[in-house]
mmCIF file of C-alpha atoms in Angstrom:
data_model
loop_
_atom_site.group_PDB
_atom_site.id
_atom_site.type_symbol
_atom_site.label_atom_id
_atom_site.label_comp_id
_atom_site.label_asym_id
_atom_site.label_seq_id
_atom_site.Cartn_x
_atom_site.Cartn_y
_atom_site.Cartn_z
ATOM 1 C CA UNK A 26 121.790 82.817 126.122
ATOM 2 C CA UNK A 27 119.913 79.891 124.305
ATOM 3 C CA UNK A 28 121.893 77.091 125.743
ATOM 4 C CA UNK A 29 121.425 74.003 123.539
ATOM 5 C CA UNK A 30 118.983 74.283 120.638
ATOM 6 C CA UNK A 31 117.990 71.519 118.197
ATOM 7 C CA UNK A 32 116.596 71.937 114.747
ATOM 8 C CA UNK A 33 113.949 70.892 113.632
ATOM 9 C CA UNK A 34 111.501 69.917 116.554
ATOM 10 C CA UNK A 35 109.596 67.614 114.552
ATOM 11 C CA UNK A 36 109.942 65.893 111.120
ATOM 12 C CA UNK A 37 108.087 63.191 109.232
ATOM 13 C CA UNK A 38 110.291 61.218 106.542
ATOM 14 C CA UNK A 39 109.534 58.646 104.157
ATOM 15 C CA UNK A 40 111.733 55.513 104.050
ATOM 16 C CA UNK A 41 114.766 56.179 102.082
ATOM 17 C CA UNK A 42 114.904 59.998 102.552
ATOM 18 C CA UNK A 43 117.755 61.809 104.034
ATOM 19 C CA UNK A 44 117.833 64.455 106.541
ATOM 20 C CA UNK A 45 120.246 66.386 108.907
ATOM 21 C CA UNK A 46 119.584 67.294 112.543
ATOM 22 C CA UNK A 47 121.497 70.477 113.962
ATOM 23 C CA UNK A 48 122.451 70.872 117.270
ATOM 24 C CA UNK A 49 123.774 74.441 118.171
ATOM 25 C CA UNK A 50 125.272 75.403 121.810
ATOM 26 C CA UNK A 51 126.433 78.720 122.908
ATOM 27 C CA UNK A 52 127.888 77.423 126.081
ATOM 28 C CA UNK A 53 131.497 76.979 124.868
ATOM 29 C CA UNK A 54 131.444 73.232 125.742
ATOM 30 C CA UNK A 55 134.008 70.857 124.161
ATOM 31 C CA UNK A 56 131.801 67.707 124.461
ATOM 32 C CA UNK A 57 128.630 66.995 122.362
ATOM 33 C CA UNK A 58 126.541 64.296 122.059
ATOM 34 C CA UNK A 59 123.632 62.737 120.090
ATOM 35 C CA UNK A 60 121.218 60.187 121.899
ATOM 36 C CA UNK A 61 118.005 58.467 120.833
ATOM 37 C CA UNK A 62 115.219 57.870 123.087
ATOM 38 C CA UNK A 63 112.842 54.998 122.721
ATOM 39 C CA UNK A 64 110.189 53.715 125.201
ATOM 40 C CA UNK A 65 111.731 51.251 127.830
ATOM 41 C CA UNK A 66 115.294 51.772 126.551
ATOM 42 C CA UNK A 67 116.443 55.012 127.839
ATOM 43 C CA UNK A 68 118.972 57.244 126.177
ATOM 44 C CA UNK A 69 121.314 55.464 123.951
ATOM 45 C CA UNK A 70 124.437 57.029 122.728
ATOM 46 C CA UNK A 71 124.467 57.399 118.930
ATOM 47 C CA UNK A 72 127.686 59.431 118.329
ATOM 48 C CA UNK A 73 129.652 62.173 120.140
ATOM 49 C CA UNK A 74 132.445 64.418 119.949
ATOM 50 C CA UNK A 75 135.046 65.838 122.291
ATOM 51 C CA UNK A 76 136.073 68.743 120.270
ATOM 52 C CA UNK A 77 136.070 70.452 117.132
ATOM 53 C CA UNK A 78 136.841 68.351 114.162
ATOM 54 C CA UNK A 79 136.606 65.115 116.196
ATOM 55 C CA UNK A 80 133.902 62.409 116.369
ATOM 56 C CA UNK A 81 133.432 59.049 117.788
ATOM 57 C CA UNK A 82 130.923 56.197 117.596
ATOM 58 C CA UNK A 83 128.498 55.569 120.487
ATOM 59 C CA UNK A 84 126.227 52.331 121.295
ATOM 60 C CA UNK A 85 124.310 52.546 118.349
ATOM 61 C CA UNK A 86 125.867 54.287 115.517
ATOM 62 C CA UNK A 87 124.667 52.189 112.390
ATOM 63 C CA UNK A 88 122.667 54.161 109.987
ATOM 64 C CA UNK A 89 123.963 57.702 111.274
ATOM 65 C CA UNK A 90 126.711 59.878 110.534
ATOM 66 C CA UNK A 91 128.048 63.062 112.269
ATOM 67 C CA UNK A 92 130.180 66.152 111.770
ATOM 68 C CA UNK A 93 131.574 68.785 114.091
ATOM 69 C CA UNK A 94 133.179 71.452 111.677
ATOM 70 C CA UNK A 95 132.459 74.307 114.075
ATOM 71 C CA UNK A 96 132.842 74.023 117.981
ATOM 72 C CA UNK A 97 129.086 75.275 118.446
ATOM 73 C CA UNK A 98 127.292 72.812 116.013
ATOM 74 C CA UNK A 99 127.117 69.159 115.978
ATOM 75 C CA UNK A 100 125.235 67.787 113.064
ATOM 76 C CA UNK A 101 123.530 64.285 113.035
ATOM 77 C CA UNK A 102 122.773 62.790 109.547
ATOM 78 C CA UNK A 103 120.649 59.977 108.343
ATOM 79 C CA UNK A 104 121.420 58.960 104.688
ATOM 80 C CA UNK A 105 118.503 56.745 104.029
ATOM 81 C CA UNK A 106 115.978 56.706 106.690
ATOM 82 C CA UNK A 107 114.382 53.475 108.034
ATOM 83 C CA UNK A 108 111.202 53.029 110.117
ATOM 84 C CA UNK A 109 113.586 51.807 112.886
ATOM 85 C CA UNK A 110 115.025 55.218 113.258
ATOM 86 C CA UNK A 111 111.593 56.700 114.476
ATOM 87 C CA UNK A 112 112.556 58.032 117.826
ATOM 88 C CA UNK A 113 113.199 61.118 119.765
ATOM 89 C CA UNK A 114 116.470 62.428 119.268
ATOM 90 C CA UNK A 115 118.375 64.450 122.030
ATOM 91 C CA UNK A 116 121.643 66.553 121.778
ATOM 92 C CA UNK A 117 123.576 67.104 125.004
ATOM 93 C CA UNK A 118 126.781 68.938 125.600
ATOM 94 C CA UNK A 119 129.034 69.280 128.607
ATOM 95 C CA UNK A 120 132.271 70.918 129.331
ATOM 96 C CA UNK A 121 134.453 68.184 130.288
ATOM 97 C CA UNK A 122 134.548 64.619 131.811
ATOM 98 C CA UNK A 123 132.353 64.251 134.735
ATOM 99 C CA UNK A 124 130.512 67.483 134.460
ATOM 100 C CA UNK A 125 126.900 68.219 134.153
ATOM 101 C CA UNK A 126 125.315 67.644 130.743
ATOM 102 C CA UNK A 127 122.794 69.945 129.006
ATOM 103 C CA UNK A 128 120.086 68.726 126.745
ATOM 104 C CA UNK A 129 118.635 70.351 123.769
ATOM 105 C CA UNK A 130 114.554 70.153 123.543
ATOM 106 C CA UNK A 131 114.612 67.075 121.496
ATOM 107 C CA UNK A 132 113.509 66.280 117.736
ATOM 108 C CA UNK A 133 110.677 63.857 117.272
ATOM 109 C CA UNK A 134 111.495 61.946 114.017
ATOM 110 C CA UNK A 135 108.899 59.663 112.427
ATOM 111 C CA UNK A 136 109.807 57.550 109.360
ATOM 112 C CA UNK A 137 106.949 56.079 107.350
ATOM 113 C CA UNK B 19 131.749 49.713 128.046
ATOM 114 C CA UNK B 20 129.641 50.602 131.174
ATOM 115 C CA UNK B 21 126.454 48.567 131.861
ATOM 116 C CA UNK B 22 123.881 50.543 134.019
ATOM 117 C CA UNK B 23 120.861 48.841 135.101
ATOM 118 C CA UNK B 24 117.924 50.598 136.763
ATOM 119 C CA UNK B 25 115.047 49.557 138.807
ATOM 120 C CA UNK B 26 111.996 49.666 139.169
ATOM 121 C CA UNK B 27 110.742 50.812 135.534
ATOM 122 C CA UNK B 28 107.669 52.037 137.060
ATOM 123 C CA UNK B 29 106.889 53.379 140.564
ATOM 124 C CA UNK B 30 103.629 54.745 142.274
ATOM 125 C CA UNK B 31 103.652 56.483 145.506
ATOM 126 C CA UNK B 32 101.281 58.375 147.569
ATOM 127 C CA UNK B 33 101.762 62.094 148.074
ATOM 128 C CA UNK B 34 103.985 62.444 151.020
ATOM 129 C CA UNK B 35 105.710 59.185 150.882
ATOM 130 C CA UNK B 36 109.085 58.437 149.926
ATOM 131 C CA UNK B 37 110.315 57.152 146.580
ATOM 132 C CA UNK B 38 113.623 55.061 146.182
ATOM 133 C CA UNK B 39 115.015 54.373 142.751
ATOM 134 C CA UNK B 40 118.113 52.001 142.477
ATOM 135 C CA UNK B 41 120.893 51.664 139.909
ATOM 136 C CA UNK B 42 123.683 49.277 139.537
ATOM 137 C CA UNK B 43 126.807 49.644 137.261
ATOM 138 C CA UNK B 44 129.395 47.284 136.032
ATOM 139 C CA UNK B 45 132.714 49.066 135.701
ATOM 140 C CA UNK B 46 134.604 49.861 139.094
ATOM 141 C CA UNK B 47 136.422 52.658 137.167
ATOM 142 C CA UNK B 48 132.880 54.829 136.930
ATOM 143 C CA UNK B 49 133.381 57.796 139.349
ATOM 144 C CA UNK B 50 130.524 60.232 138.441
ATOM 145 C CA UNK B 51 126.976 59.369 138.980
ATOM 146 C CA UNK B 52 124.307 61.877 137.779
ATOM 147 C CA UNK B 53 120.528 61.644 137.968
ATOM 148 C CA UNK B 54 118.184 63.259 135.569
ATOM 149 C CA UNK B 55 114.630 64.223 135.803
ATOM 150 C CA UNK B 56 112.442 64.348 132.348
ATOM 151 C CA UNK B 57 109.016 65.507 132.528
ATOM 152 C CA UNK B 58 106.689 64.453 129.890
ATOM 153 C CA UNK B 59 107.466 66.093 126.554
ATOM 154 C CA UNK B 60 110.529 68.098 128.082
ATOM 155 C CA UNK B 61 114.122 67.586 128.040
ATOM 156 C CA UNK B 62 116.028 65.727 130.824
ATOM 157 C CA UNK B 63 117.609 68.056 133.383
ATOM 158 C CA UNK B 64 120.161 67.257 136.276
ATOM 159 C CA UNK B 65 118.563 67.132 139.416
ATOM 160 C CA UNK B 66 121.587 65.810 141.562
ATOM 161 C CA UNK B 67 124.905 64.157 141.121
ATOM 162 C CA UNK B 68 127.575 62.400 143.109
ATOM 163 C CA UNK B 69 131.206 61.525 142.818
ATOM 164 C CA UNK B 70 132.862 58.486 143.938
ATOM 165 C CA UNK B 71 134.680 60.194 146.649
ATOM 166 C CA UNK B 72 131.619 60.661 148.637
ATOM 167 C CA UNK B 73 129.059 58.360 149.997
ATOM 168 C CA UNK B 74 125.902 60.529 150.267
ATOM 169 C CA UNK B 75 124.692 63.826 148.955
ATOM 170 C CA UNK B 76 121.535 65.826 149.817
ATOM 171 C CA UNK B 77 119.631 68.569 148.409
ATOM 172 C CA UNK B 78 116.519 69.525 150.243
ATOM 173 C CA UNK B 79 114.058 66.547 149.739
ATOM 174 C CA UNK B 80 116.411 64.691 147.116
ATOM 175 C CA UNK B 81 119.435 62.517 148.115
ATOM 176 C CA UNK B 82 121.625 60.206 146.404
ATOM 177 C CA UNK B 83 123.635 57.414 148.090
ATOM 178 C CA UNK B 84 126.829 55.543 146.625
ATOM 179 C CA UNK B 85 127.967 52.058 147.612
ATOM 180 C CA UNK B 86 131.192 51.518 145.579
ATOM 181 C CA UNK B 87 132.038 48.095 146.762
ATOM 182 C CA UNK B 88 128.694 46.952 145.799
ATOM 183 C CA UNK B 89 128.552 49.050 142.541
ATOM 184 C CA UNK B 90 125.085 50.555 143.158
ATOM 185 C CA UNK B 91 123.709 53.981 143.677
ATOM 186 C CA UNK B 92 120.284 55.095 144.702
ATOM 187 C CA UNK B 93 117.861 58.048 144.378
ATOM 188 C CA UNK B 94 115.704 58.956 147.456
ATOM 189 C CA UNK B 95 112.936 61.482 147.235
ATOM 190 C CA UNK B 96 111.042 62.134 150.657
ATOM 191 C CA UNK B 97 107.843 63.861 151.039
ATOM 192 C CA UNK B 98 107.004 63.549 147.345
ATOM 193 C CA UNK B 99 104.646 65.925 145.627
ATOM 194 C CA UNK B 100 102.757 65.701 142.281
ATOM 195 C CA UNK B 101 105.031 67.806 140.546
ATOM 196 C CA UNK B 102 107.695 64.948 141.380
ATOM 197 C CA UNK B 103 106.066 62.856 138.749
ATOM 198 C CA UNK B 104 108.379 62.303 135.781
ATOM 199 C CA UNK B 105 110.882 59.774 134.361
ATOM 200 C CA UNK B 106 114.042 59.518 136.163
ATOM 201 C CA UNK B 107 117.216 58.426 134.801
ATOM 202 C CA UNK B 108 120.423 57.368 136.348
ATOM 203 C CA UNK B 109 123.909 57.486 134.609
ATOM 204 C CA UNK B 110 127.502 56.636 135.014
ATOM 205 C CA UNK B 111 130.550 57.879 133.715
ATOM 206 C CA UNK B 112 134.141 56.441 133.757
ATOM 207 C CA UNK B 113 136.984 58.311 135.469
ATOM 208 C CA UNK B 114 138.707 58.958 132.006
ATOM 209 C CA UNK B 115 135.778 58.418 129.695
ATOM 210 C CA UNK B 116 134.039 60.640 127.420
ATOM 211 C CA UNK B 117 130.854 58.798 127.379
ATOM 212 C CA UNK B 118 128.417 58.417 130.103
ATOM 213 C CA UNK B 119 125.993 55.641 130.095
ATOM 214 C CA UNK B 120 122.239 55.934 131.135
ATOM 215 C CA UNK B 121 119.939 53.467 132.836
ATOM 216 C CA UNK B 122 116.538 52.734 131.137
ATOM 217 C CA UNK B 123 114.467 55.144 133.243
ATOM 218 C CA UNK B 124 111.901 55.039 136.033
ATOM 219 C CA UNK B 125 108.467 56.380 135.460
ATOM 220 C CA UNK B 126 107.423 57.847 138.870
ATOM 221 C CA UNK B 127 103.757 58.766 139.614
ATOM 222 C CA UNK B 128 102.928 60.586 142.818
ATOM 223 C CA UNK B 129 99.299 60.101 143.599
ATOM 224 C CA UNK B 130 97.591 63.220 145.041
#
């Protein structure tokens, strides 16, 4: 039982490159979230999903896209990376509204 | 959407003293208030949560209080220990909301 697993853990990109971050969960949770964490700014929601095949925008969605083709996987894509997207990205899942959220271990992304 | 403010941003206490972190929220429809602890380089993990139908909840050295009228809630850590040193985040979730909103975090240092 791995819980919530993010791939990769670290990545360095050049400006303009694209990449996809994978969040995989074996908890059978409906809700999945992508956050970015920057110093002094807490956790800011990028996109989220309330079930397979659904996605919605969060607070800071620009420059990112997501997909939830399977219930257990939530993908975050950067089509053309920018230095402003340098951050630590966390995936989180929870069973429903007002329940505990479980986080992945984070992905440290640097865009140069 | 909800706006969660958290204070202070940094807090240093002597081992054995108490620590208090305060959060305010803007939307009176919020009804779930979790607190997360994030150790350096690790993922956030839930330490305690409270729902709007109770005013206080305790778990050993940790307690959370909620004042719905004033729209603020606080984390209290008693008899602090060096292992309590971490970043603490509060969050708020709307009654029928799919998102939860985080504060900007408090970096707690417990001085031995």
